[in-house]
Amino acid sequence: MDYKKYITDLIDIGGVSKEELYDLIALPPNAEMGDYALPCFKFAKLLRKSPVIIAEELKNSIMSGRIPMSDKVISEVSAINGYLNFKVNKGDLVRSTLDKILNEGDKFGASSEGEGKTVCIDYSSINIAKPFHIGHLSTTVLGGALYRIFNYLGYKAVGINHLGDYGTQFGKLISAYKRWGVKEEIEKGGIRALNELYVKFHQEAEMHPEYDDEARAYFKAIEQGDEECLALFHWFKELTLKDVQKIYDMLDIHFDSYAGESFFADKMQPIVDELREKGLLVESRGAQVVDLEEYNMAPCMILKSDGTSLYATRDMAAATYRKTTYDFYKCLYVVAYQQNLHFKQFFKVLELMGKDWAKDLVHVAYGMVSLEEGTMSTRKGNVVFLEDVINKCIEKAYAILNEKNPDLENKQDVAQKVGVGAVIFGALYNSKIKDIVFSYDKVLNFDGETSVYVQYTCARANSVIHKGGVPTEYTIPELTAEEIELVKGLATFPEAVQNAAEKYEPSFIARFAVDVSQKFNKFYFNCKILAAETEEIKNFRLTLTNATLQVLKNAFGLLGIGIPDKM
Ligand code: ARG
C-alpha cells in the first residue's frame, strides 16, 4: 500500500501536479499530529489564500465526500497550522506493509521501472601502477552501490573500470624498472613495488633530467607498439589488476568492462576529424582546443602541440564508444569533484558536436576522504593504501568483538564483515559531496550511526527469531507506538531506494538502515517479544522482527555490506 499515492489521489488542487503533491507529502515528526502531512505553504501564492485556509478547505472537501474516501484506509483528516494531516488506519497499515515485505522477501524495494534501459557506471577507474589509496574509496563503493541499486530497479547496469593506463608515467616506469628493477621483487611486491620504482624515478630524475627524456622515448615506444615495452606495460597492468582484485573481492565490487584510456588511443581520430569538420577546433599556442568562453569555461584541450591526445579527448572517444556499444539511457561518472571542470568541458563539447545524448552524461561528483592522520602525495610516496585501512579496520573490529563477546564463534569472519562494512558505510553515510575525515573510532562505534550498529541490531533480531521461530500466521493485536513507528519506517524502504537512484545518493539507504535500526531497538527495549502478554502478541512481534531483519538485509545488500548471524 502506497499511502502517499492514496492520499495524493484524494487531493485536487488546480495547477499542482500529482507528482508535486506526492513529493510534498511528508512524515510528521510527531505521530500525534498524523501519519502523513501535506504542508500547504507552497500553494498560498497560487491560490491567493493563506495556508491555514487552504488546509481547512482541503480537509472539508475530503470530509464532505466530494472526493470519495474509503474510511478503511484513512481514519482521520485534520487541518492544523497550514498542514493537512492524515491518520491512517493502523491495522491496515501494519498488515499491508508486513505482508508485502514477507511476500516479496529479498525483492522488497525492487522494481521493474528500469526495464529495457541501460545505465553505464564509470567507477573506481584506477590508475595502473599507482597505489589504490584511501582517495579511491568513495568512487569504488559509491559506484558499486549504484551498480546494485540500478540493477535492483530493473535497469541493466554496466560497470566500467576506465583504467588510467595511458601516459608518460608508463615510460617513467619502464625506465626505472630497467635501471633498478628486479623481476622477482616486483612480482612479489605488486603495486607497492611498482610505486617505489615510480617514487625513486622522481627523486633521481631531479638530478638527472635526461631520465625524463628517456621516459618520453619509452612511452613513445609503447605507443608505436615496440614489443619489449608493450610487454612490460602489460605486465605492470596485470600486476596492478591482480593486486586490486583482492580489494574488489573484499568490497564485493564487480565490473563488466575494463576498457581504459589506452583502449581509446586509436579511437580518437574520428572525434578530432569531426570537431575539425564542424569548425569547433581552434589553435591556441600550437595546441588544438575547443573554445568555451561563451560558456564561461576554460578551453577544452583536444590535441597537444606535439599532436598527442589528452584526457578529455580519450573521454570523448570513450563516451562515444559507450553510446554505440551499450546505447545507454544514462552514463554516470563517479569521480571526485576536483574533476568538475573536466566533465563540464567535454560534456559541453559533445553537445556542441550535436550529440543529443550528451544530456544523458552525468558527473556523479563526491567529496574528499582523508584520514585523521593526514593525506598523501603519490609522487613523494607517503600514501595511505586502502588495503591497509581495511585491514586495520578488521583488526580493530576483531579486538572489539573479542572484548565484548569472547565466546563468539567465527570471530574472524564476523570481524571481516564488521571491519569491511565500517569502511564502506563510513564512505556512504554522508551526502556524497561532503568531504569526509575517516576515523576508525567513529566508524566502529557500536552506538553510533554506523554499520556495526545496524549489524548488531540484526544480530539481536536474529537471536530473537532463533529462539522464538518465525510464525506462519499472525493477527494484528492492539498496537503500541513503537510497533507502528517501526512499521512506518519499514514501509519507506522502496522510496529510499528510488531516491538513492534518482539522486545518485546511496546515503539515503544508509540513513534508512540506521533509522530503522533505531526504531527496532526502541521496539525491542519497550515491547517484550518472547515474553509477550499473549501468544497473539508474541506471534505478531516475531513477525515484525523477521520483517525488520529482511528489510535491513535488503538495504545492506545494496550497499555491499554483509550481516553476520551472531555478534
Ligand atoms: N583515473 C582517473 C583518476 O584517477 C579517473 C577516471 C575517471 N573516469 C573517466 N572517464 N574520466 O583521476
PDB file of N, CA and C in Angstrom, residues 322-402:
ATOM      1  N   ARG A 322      30.785   4.092 -25.692  1.00  0.00           N
ATOM      2  CA  ARG A 322      29.749   3.559 -24.790  1.00  0.00           C
ATOM      3  C   ARG A 322      28.365   3.741 -25.396  1.00  0.00           C
ATOM      4  N   LYS A 323      28.156   4.865 -26.041  1.00  0.00           N
ATOM      5  CA  LYS A 323      26.835   5.091 -26.639  1.00  0.00           C
ATOM      6  C   LYS A 323      26.583   4.047 -27.737  1.00  0.00           C
ATOM      7  N   THR A 324      27.577   3.824 -28.577  1.00  0.00           N
ATOM      8  CA  THR A 324      27.373   2.850 -29.671  1.00  0.00           C
ATOM      9  C   THR A 324      27.293   1.430 -29.131  1.00  0.00           C
ATOM     10  N   THR A 325      28.084   1.129 -28.124  1.00  0.00           N
ATOM     11  CA  THR A 325      28.134  -0.255 -27.644  1.00  0.00           C
ATOM     12  C   THR A 325      26.941  -0.605 -26.771  1.00  0.00           C
ATOM     13  N   TYR A 326      26.562   0.301 -25.871  1.00  0.00           N
ATOM     14  CA  TYR A 326      25.539  -0.047 -24.871  1.00  0.00           C
ATOM     15  C   TYR A 326      24.220   0.696 -25.080  1.00  0.00           C
ATOM     16  N   ASP A 327      24.210   1.687 -25.945  1.00  0.00           N
ATOM     17  CA  ASP A 327      23.052   2.550 -26.134  1.00  0.00           C
ATOM     18  C   ASP A 327      22.447   2.951 -24.790  1.00  0.00           C
ATOM     19  N   PHE A 328      23.286   3.554 -23.969  1.00  0.00           N
ATOM     20  CA  PHE A 328      22.868   3.856 -22.589  1.00  0.00           C
ATOM     21  C   PHE A 328      21.722   4.854 -22.502  1.00  0.00           C
ATOM     22  N   TYR A 329      20.983   4.696 -21.417  1.00  0.00           N
ATOM     23  CA  TYR A 329      19.938   5.647 -21.050  1.00  0.00           C
ATOM     24  C   TYR A 329      20.595   6.780 -20.263  1.00  0.00           C
ATOM     25  N   LYS A 330      21.543   6.383 -19.405  1.00  0.00           N
ATOM     26  CA  LYS A 330      22.371   7.345 -18.680  1.00  0.00           C
ATOM     27  C   LYS A 330      23.789   6.782 -18.615  1.00  0.00           C
ATOM     28  N   CYS A 331      24.744   7.673 -18.622  1.00  0.00           N
ATOM     29  CA  CYS A 331      26.129   7.237 -18.406  1.00  0.00           C
ATOM     30  C   CYS A 331      26.682   8.042 -17.237  1.00  0.00           C
ATOM     31  N   LEU A 332      26.958   7.359 -16.131  1.00  0.00           N
ATOM     32  CA  LEU A 332      27.399   8.046 -14.923  1.00  0.00           C
ATOM     33  C   LEU A 332      28.916   7.972 -14.778  1.00  0.00           C
ATOM     34  N   TYR A 333      29.487   9.048 -14.268  1.00  0.00           N
ATOM     35  CA  TYR A 333      30.915   9.097 -13.967  1.00  0.00           C
ATOM     36  C   TYR A 333      31.051   9.384 -12.483  1.00  0.00           C
ATOM     37  N   VAL A 334      31.426   8.371 -11.723  1.00  0.00           N
ATOM     38  CA  VAL A 334      31.566   8.574 -10.285  1.00  0.00           C
ATOM     39  C   VAL A 334      33.006   9.010 -10.026  1.00  0.00           C
ATOM     40  N   VAL A 335      33.212  10.302 -10.030  1.00  0.00           N
ATOM     41  CA  VAL A 335      34.569  10.855  -9.965  1.00  0.00           C
ATOM     42  C   VAL A 335      34.562  12.082  -9.038  1.00  0.00           C
ATOM     43  N   ALA A 336      35.647  12.277  -8.311  1.00  0.00           N
ATOM     44  CA  ALA A 336      35.750  13.363  -7.326  1.00  0.00           C
ATOM     45  C   ALA A 336      35.444  14.737  -7.931  1.00  0.00           C
ATOM     46  N   TYR A 337      34.979  15.637  -7.074  1.00  0.00           N
ATOM     47  CA  TYR A 337      34.572  16.953  -7.588  1.00  0.00           C
ATOM     48  C   TYR A 337      35.753  17.769  -8.109  1.00  0.00           C
ATOM     49  N   GLN A 338      36.983  17.357  -7.773  1.00  0.00           N
ATOM     50  CA  GLN A 338      38.149  18.051  -8.326  1.00  0.00           C
ATOM     51  C   GLN A 338      38.112  18.052  -9.846  1.00  0.00           C
ATOM     52  N   GLN A 339      37.405  17.072 -10.418  1.00  0.00           N
ATOM     53  CA  GLN A 339      37.366  16.984 -11.879  1.00  0.00           C
ATOM     54  C   GLN A 339      36.102  17.606 -12.477  1.00  0.00           C
ATOM     55  N   ASN A 340      35.401  18.409 -11.711  1.00  0.00           N
ATOM     56  CA  ASN A 340      34.176  19.073 -12.188  1.00  0.00           C
ATOM     57  C   ASN A 340      34.355  19.724 -13.554  1.00  0.00           C
ATOM     58  N   LEU A 341      35.412  20.514 -13.665  1.00  0.00           N
ATOM     59  CA  LEU A 341      35.606  21.277 -14.897  1.00  0.00           C
ATOM     60  C   LEU A 341      35.810  20.348 -16.091  1.00  0.00           C
ATOM     61  N   HIS A 342      36.620  19.336 -15.879  1.00  0.00           N
ATOM     62  CA  HIS A 342      36.887  18.370 -16.958  1.00  0.00           C
ATOM     63  C   HIS A 342      35.581  17.808 -17.532  1.00  0.00           C
ATOM     64  N   PHE A 343      34.678  17.392 -16.641  1.00  0.00           N
ATOM     65  CA  PHE A 343      33.434  16.786 -17.126  1.00  0.00           C
ATOM     66  C   PHE A 343      32.535  17.829 -17.783  1.00  0.00           C
ATOM     67  N   LYS A 344      32.458  18.996 -17.167  1.00  0.00           N
ATOM     68  CA  LYS A 344      31.634  20.046 -17.777  1.00  0.00           C
ATOM     69  C   LYS A 344      32.134  20.373 -19.175  1.00  0.00           C
ATOM     70  N   GLN A 345      33.452  20.412 -19.295  1.00  0.00           N
ATOM     71  CA  GLN A 345      34.038  20.766 -20.602  1.00  0.00           C
ATOM     72  C   GLN A 345      33.714  19.723 -21.664  1.00  0.00           C
ATOM     73  N   PHE A 346      34.015  18.468 -21.383  1.00  0.00           N
ATOM     74  CA  PHE A 346      33.845  17.531 -22.501  1.00  0.00           C
ATOM     75  C   PHE A 346      32.376  17.171 -22.742  1.00  0.00           C
ATOM     76  N   PHE A 347      31.535  17.307 -21.719  1.00  0.00           N
ATOM     77  CA  PHE A 347      30.083  17.142 -21.952  1.00  0.00           C
ATOM     78  C   PHE A 347      29.625  18.240 -22.931  1.00  0.00           C
ATOM     79  N   LYS A 348      30.114  19.467 -22.657  1.00  0.00           N
ATOM     80  CA  LYS A 348      29.707  20.608 -23.486  1.00  0.00           C
ATOM     81  C   LYS A 348      30.196  20.432 -24.923  1.00  0.00           C
ATOM     82  N   VAL A 349      31.426  19.977 -25.071  1.00  0.00           N
ATOM     83  CA  VAL A 349      31.969  19.822 -26.423  1.00  0.00           C
ATOM     84  C   VAL A 349      31.149  18.781 -27.193  1.00  0.00           C
ATOM     85  N   LEU A 350      30.774  17.700 -26.539  1.00  0.00           N
ATOM     86  CA  LEU A 350      29.952  16.689 -27.217  1.00  0.00           C
ATOM     87  C   LEU A 350      28.600  17.289 -27.614  1.00  0.00           C
ATOM     88  N   GLU A 351      28.073  18.115 -26.734  1.00  0.00           N
ATOM     89  CA  GLU A 351      26.806  18.782 -27.046  1.00  0.00           C
ATOM     90  C   GLU A 351      26.962  19.690 -28.269  1.00  0.00           C
ATOM     91  N   LEU A 352      28.067  20.446 -28.293  1.00  0.00           N
ATOM     92  CA  LEU A 352      28.307  21.342 -29.427  1.00  0.00           C
ATOM     93  C   LEU A 352      28.497  20.569 -30.732  1.00  0.00           C
ATOM     94  N   MET A 353      28.963  19.340 -30.617  1.00  0.00           N
ATOM     95  CA  MET A 353      29.109  18.497 -31.806  1.00  0.00           C
ATOM     96  C   MET A 353      27.760  17.978 -32.282  1.00  0.00           C
ATOM     97  N   GLY A 354      26.726  18.248 -31.479  1.00  0.00           N
ATOM     98  CA  GLY A 354      25.384  17.843 -31.886  1.00  0.00           C
ATOM     99  C   GLY A 354      24.978  16.465 -31.399  1.00  0.00           C
ATOM    100  N   LYS A 355      25.720  15.917 -30.425  1.00  0.00           N
ATOM    101  CA  LYS A 355      25.339  14.609 -29.871  1.00  0.00           C
ATOM    102  C   LYS A 355      24.180  14.830 -28.892  1.00  0.00           C
ATOM    103  N   ASP A 356      23.007  14.417 -29.269  1.00  0.00           N
ATOM    104  CA  ASP A 356      21.870  14.715 -28.383  1.00  0.00           C
ATOM    105  C   ASP A 356      21.957  13.904 -27.090  1.00  0.00           C
ATOM    106  N   TRP A 357      22.740  12.835 -27.097  1.00  0.00           N
ATOM    107  CA  TRP A 357      22.873  12.031 -25.876  1.00  0.00           C
ATOM    108  C   TRP A 357      23.826  12.657 -24.856  1.00  0.00           C
ATOM    109  N   ALA A 358      24.448  13.770 -25.206  1.00  0.00           N
ATOM    110  CA  ALA A 358      25.353  14.410 -24.244  1.00  0.00           C
ATOM    111  C   ALA A 358      24.595  14.768 -22.963  1.00  0.00           C
ATOM    112  N   LYS A 359      23.296  15.005 -23.095  1.00  0.00           N
ATOM    113  CA  LYS A 359      22.476  15.363 -21.921  1.00  0.00           C
ATOM    114  C   LYS A 359      22.330  14.179 -20.959  1.00  0.00           C
ATOM    115  N   ASP A 360      22.639  12.981 -21.434  1.00  0.00           N
ATOM    116  CA  ASP A 360      22.495  11.797 -20.575  1.00  0.00           C
ATOM    117  C   ASP A 360      23.785  11.435 -19.857  1.00  0.00           C
ATOM    118  N   LEU A 361      24.811  12.256 -20.015  1.00  0.00           N
ATOM    119  CA  LEU A 361      26.070  12.031 -19.297  1.00  0.00           C
ATOM    120  C   LEU A 361      25.976  12.753 -17.957  1.00  0.00           C
ATOM    121  N   VAL A 362      26.295  12.059 -16.892  1.00  0.00           N
ATOM    122  CA  VAL A 362      26.151  12.664 -15.566  1.00  0.00           C
ATOM    123  C   VAL A 362      27.444  12.506 -14.772  1.00  0.00           C
ATOM    124  N   HIS A 363      27.974  13.618 -14.313  1.00  0.00           N
ATOM    125  CA  HIS A 363      29.116  13.532 -13.406  1.00  0.00           C
ATOM    126  C   HIS A 363      28.590  13.401 -11.978  1.00  0.00           C
ATOM    127  N   VAL A 364      28.753  12.231 -11.406  1.00  0.00           N
ATOM    128  CA  VAL A 364      28.338  11.998 -10.021  1.00  0.00           C
ATOM    129  C   VAL A 364      29.535  12.361  -9.142  1.00  0.00           C
ATOM    130  N   ALA A 365      29.561  13.614  -8.719  1.00  0.00           N
ATOM    131  CA  ALA A 365      30.747  14.122  -8.010  1.00  0.00           C
ATOM    132  C   ALA A 365      30.658  13.827  -6.519  1.00  0.00           C
ATOM    133  N   TYR A 366      31.790  13.590  -5.905  1.00  0.00           N
ATOM    134  CA  TYR A 366      31.807  13.332  -4.459  1.00  0.00           C
ATOM    135  C   TYR A 366      32.995  14.056  -3.832  1.00  0.00           C
ATOM    136  N   GLY A 367      32.943  14.167  -2.520  1.00  0.00           N
ATOM    137  CA  GLY A 367      33.975  14.912  -1.791  1.00  0.00           C
ATOM    138  C   GLY A 367      35.205  14.091  -1.467  1.00  0.00           C
ATOM    139  N   MET A 368      36.142  14.722  -0.816  1.00  0.00           N
ATOM    140  CA  MET A 368      37.419  14.077  -0.497  1.00  0.00           C
ATOM    141  C   MET A 368      37.320  13.234   0.762  1.00  0.00           C
ATOM    142  N   VAL A 369      38.085  12.159   0.776  1.00  0.00           N
ATOM    143  CA  VAL A 369      38.226  11.391   2.009  1.00  0.00           C
ATOM    144  C   VAL A 369      39.663  11.550   2.471  1.00  0.00           C
ATOM    145  N   SER A 370      39.814  11.930   3.727  1.00  0.00           N
ATOM    146  CA  SER A 370      41.173  11.954   4.261  1.00  0.00           C
ATOM    147  C   SER A 370      41.153  11.188   5.576  1.00  0.00           C
ATOM    148  N   LEU A 371      42.322  10.762   5.986  1.00  0.00           N
ATOM    149  CA  LEU A 371      42.417  10.085   7.273  1.00  0.00           C
ATOM    150  C   LEU A 371      42.682  11.129   8.341  1.00  0.00           C
ATOM    151  N   GLU A 372      42.284  10.815   9.558  1.00  0.00           N
ATOM    152  CA  GLU A 372      42.600  11.737  10.649  1.00  0.00           C
ATOM    153  C   GLU A 372      44.090  12.033  10.676  1.00  0.00           C
ATOM    154  N   GLU A 373      44.875  11.012  10.296  1.00  0.00           N
ATOM    155  CA  GLU A 373      46.340  11.138  10.362  1.00  0.00           C
ATOM    156  C   GLU A 373      46.927  12.018   9.258  1.00  0.00           C
ATOM    157  N   GLY A 374      46.098  12.385   8.271  1.00  0.00           N
ATOM    158  CA  GLY A 374      46.624  13.240   7.197  1.00  0.00           C
ATOM    159  C   GLY A 374      46.686  12.534   5.860  1.00  0.00           C
ATOM    160  N   THR A 375      46.739  13.304   4.795  1.00  0.00           N
ATOM    161  CA  THR A 375      46.688  12.700   3.450  1.00  0.00           C
ATOM    162  C   THR A 375      48.058  12.477   2.844  1.00  0.00           C
ATOM    163  N   MET A 376      48.121  12.531   1.552  1.00  0.00           N
ATOM    164  CA  MET A 376      49.270  11.914   0.896  1.00  0.00           C
ATOM    165  C   MET A 376      49.562  12.525  -0.477  1.00  0.00           C
ATOM    166  N   SER A 377      50.679  12.136  -1.012  1.00  0.00           N
ATOM    167  CA  SER A 377      51.032  12.523  -2.386  1.00  0.00           C
ATOM    168  C   SER A 377      51.704  11.326  -3.044  1.00  0.00           C
ATOM    169  N   THR A 378      51.227  10.928  -4.218  1.00  0.00           N
ATOM    170  CA  THR A 378      51.752   9.730  -4.875  1.00  0.00           C
ATOM    171  C   THR A 378      53.237   9.871  -5.195  1.00  0.00           C
ATOM    172  N   ARG A 379      53.616  11.066  -5.583  1.00  0.00           N
ATOM    173  CA  ARG A 379      54.993  11.235  -6.026  1.00  0.00           C
ATOM    174  C   ARG A 379      55.984  11.085  -4.891  1.00  0.00           C
ATOM    175  N   LYS A 380      55.616  11.598  -3.733  1.00  0.00           N
ATOM    176  CA  LYS A 380      56.569  11.530  -2.621  1.00  0.00           C
ATOM    177  C   LYS A 380      56.511  10.168  -1.943  1.00  0.00           C
ATOM    178  N   GLY A 381      55.449   9.433  -2.167  1.00  0.00           N
ATOM    179  CA  GLY A 381      55.421   8.063  -1.663  1.00  0.00           C
ATOM    180  C   GLY A 381      54.714   7.883  -0.341  1.00  0.00           C
ATOM    181  N   ASN A 382      54.320   8.976   0.337  1.00  0.00           N
ATOM    182  CA  ASN A 382      53.660   8.782   1.633  1.00  0.00           C
ATOM    183  C   ASN A 382      52.147   8.663   1.441  1.00  0.00           C
ATOM    184  N   VAL A 383      51.718   7.535   0.882  1.00  0.00           N
ATOM    185  CA  VAL A 383      50.297   7.357   0.621  1.00  0.00           C
ATOM    186  C   VAL A 383      49.702   6.396   1.640  1.00  0.00           C
ATOM    187  N   VAL A 384      48.404   6.497   1.824  1.00  0.00           N
ATOM    188  CA  VAL A 384      47.703   5.563   2.688  1.00  0.00           C
ATOM    189  C   VAL A 384      46.990   4.561   1.795  1.00  0.00           C
ATOM    190  N   PHE A 385      47.458   3.334   1.787  1.00  0.00           N
ATOM    191  CA  PHE A 385      46.842   2.315   0.944  1.00  0.00           C
ATOM    192  C   PHE A 385      45.484   1.910   1.508  1.00  0.00           C
ATOM    193  N   LEU A 386      44.499   1.815   0.610  1.00  0.00           N
ATOM    194  CA  LEU A 386      43.158   1.440   1.051  1.00  0.00           C
ATOM    195  C   LEU A 386      43.176   0.059   1.722  1.00  0.00           C
ATOM    196  N   GLU A 387      44.000  -0.822   1.175  1.00  0.00           N
ATOM    197  CA  GLU A 387      44.094  -2.165   1.745  1.00  0.00           C
ATOM    198  C   GLU A 387      44.502  -2.116   3.223  1.00  0.00           C
ATOM    199  N   ASP A 388      45.424  -1.209   3.544  1.00  0.00           N
ATOM    200  CA  ASP A 388      45.871  -1.089   4.935  1.00  0.00           C
ATOM    201  C   ASP A 388      44.742  -0.563   5.823  1.00  0.00           C
ATOM    202  N   VAL A 389      43.975   0.370   5.282  1.00  0.00           N
ATOM    203  CA  VAL A 389      42.856   0.926   6.058  1.00  0.00           C
ATOM    204  C   VAL A 389      41.840  -0.181   6.348  1.00  0.00           C
ATOM    205  N   ILE A 390      41.532  -0.972   5.319  1.00  0.00           N
ATOM    206  CA  ILE A 390      40.545  -2.038   5.504  1.00  0.00           C
ATOM    207  C   ILE A 390      41.063  -3.058   6.527  1.00  0.00           C
ATOM    208  N   ASN A 391      42.328  -3.453   6.357  1.00  0.00           N
ATOM    209  CA  ASN A 391      42.872  -4.462   7.282  1.00  0.00           C
ATOM    210  C   ASN A 391      42.928  -3.947   8.718  1.00  0.00           C
ATOM    211  N   LYS A 392      43.262  -2.692   8.863  1.00  0.00           N
ATOM    212  CA  LYS A 392      43.319  -2.118  10.206  1.00  0.00           C
ATOM    213  C   LYS A 392      41.919  -2.116  10.822  1.00  0.00           C
ATOM    214  N   CYS A 393      40.922  -1.825  10.003  1.00  0.00           N
ATOM    215  CA  CYS A 393      39.540  -1.805  10.480  1.00  0.00           C
ATOM    216  C   CYS A 393      39.113  -3.219  10.907  1.00  0.00           C
ATOM    217  N   ILE A 394      39.520  -4.205  10.147  1.00  0.00           N
ATOM    218  CA  ILE A 394      39.173  -5.584  10.501  1.00  0.00           C
ATOM    219  C   ILE A 394      39.843  -5.977  11.825  1.00  0.00           C
ATOM    220  N   GLU A 395      41.115  -5.597  11.957  1.00  0.00           N
ATOM    221  CA  GLU A 395      41.838  -5.902  13.199  1.00  0.00           C
ATOM    222  C   GLU A 395      41.169  -5.253  14.411  1.00  0.00           C
ATOM    223  N   LYS A 396      40.821  -3.982  14.235  1.00  0.00           N
ATOM    224  CA  LYS A 396      40.188  -3.263  15.347  1.00  0.00           C
ATOM    225  C   LYS A 396      38.838  -3.872  15.675  1.00  0.00           C
ATOM    226  N   ALA A 397      38.111  -4.269  14.623  1.00  0.00           N
ATOM    227  CA  ALA A 397      36.808  -4.893  14.842  1.00  0.00           C
ATOM    228  C   ALA A 397      36.998  -6.190  15.625  1.00  0.00           C
ATOM    229  N   TYR A 398      38.039  -6.920  15.277  1.00  0.00           N
ATOM    230  CA  TYR A 398      38.316  -8.183  15.966  1.00  0.00           C
ATOM    231  C   TYR A 398      38.553  -7.938  17.458  1.00  0.00           C
ATOM    232  N   ALA A 399      39.359  -6.938  17.740  1.00  0.00           N
ATOM    233  CA  ALA A 399      39.679  -6.632  19.134  1.00  0.00           C
ATOM    234  C   ALA A 399      38.418  -6.249  19.909  1.00  0.00           C
ATOM    235  N   ILE A 400      37.566  -5.454  19.301  1.00  0.00           N
ATOM    236  CA  ILE A 400      36.337  -5.021  19.987  1.00  0.00           C
ATOM    237  C   ILE A 400      35.419  -6.222  20.232  1.00  0.00           C
ATOM    238  N   LEU A 401      35.251  -7.046  19.210  1.00  0.00           N
ATOM    239  CA  LEU A 401      34.375  -8.210  19.345  1.00  0.00           C
ATOM    240  C   LEU A 401      34.906  -9.144  20.424  1.00  0.00           C
ATOM    241  N   ASN A 402      36.213  -9.307  20.424  1.00  0.00           N
ATOM    242  CA  ASN A 402      36.853 -10.192  21.380  1.00  0.00           C
ATOM    243  C   ASN A 402      36.594  -9.738  22.807  1.00  0.00           C
TER     244      ASN A 402
END
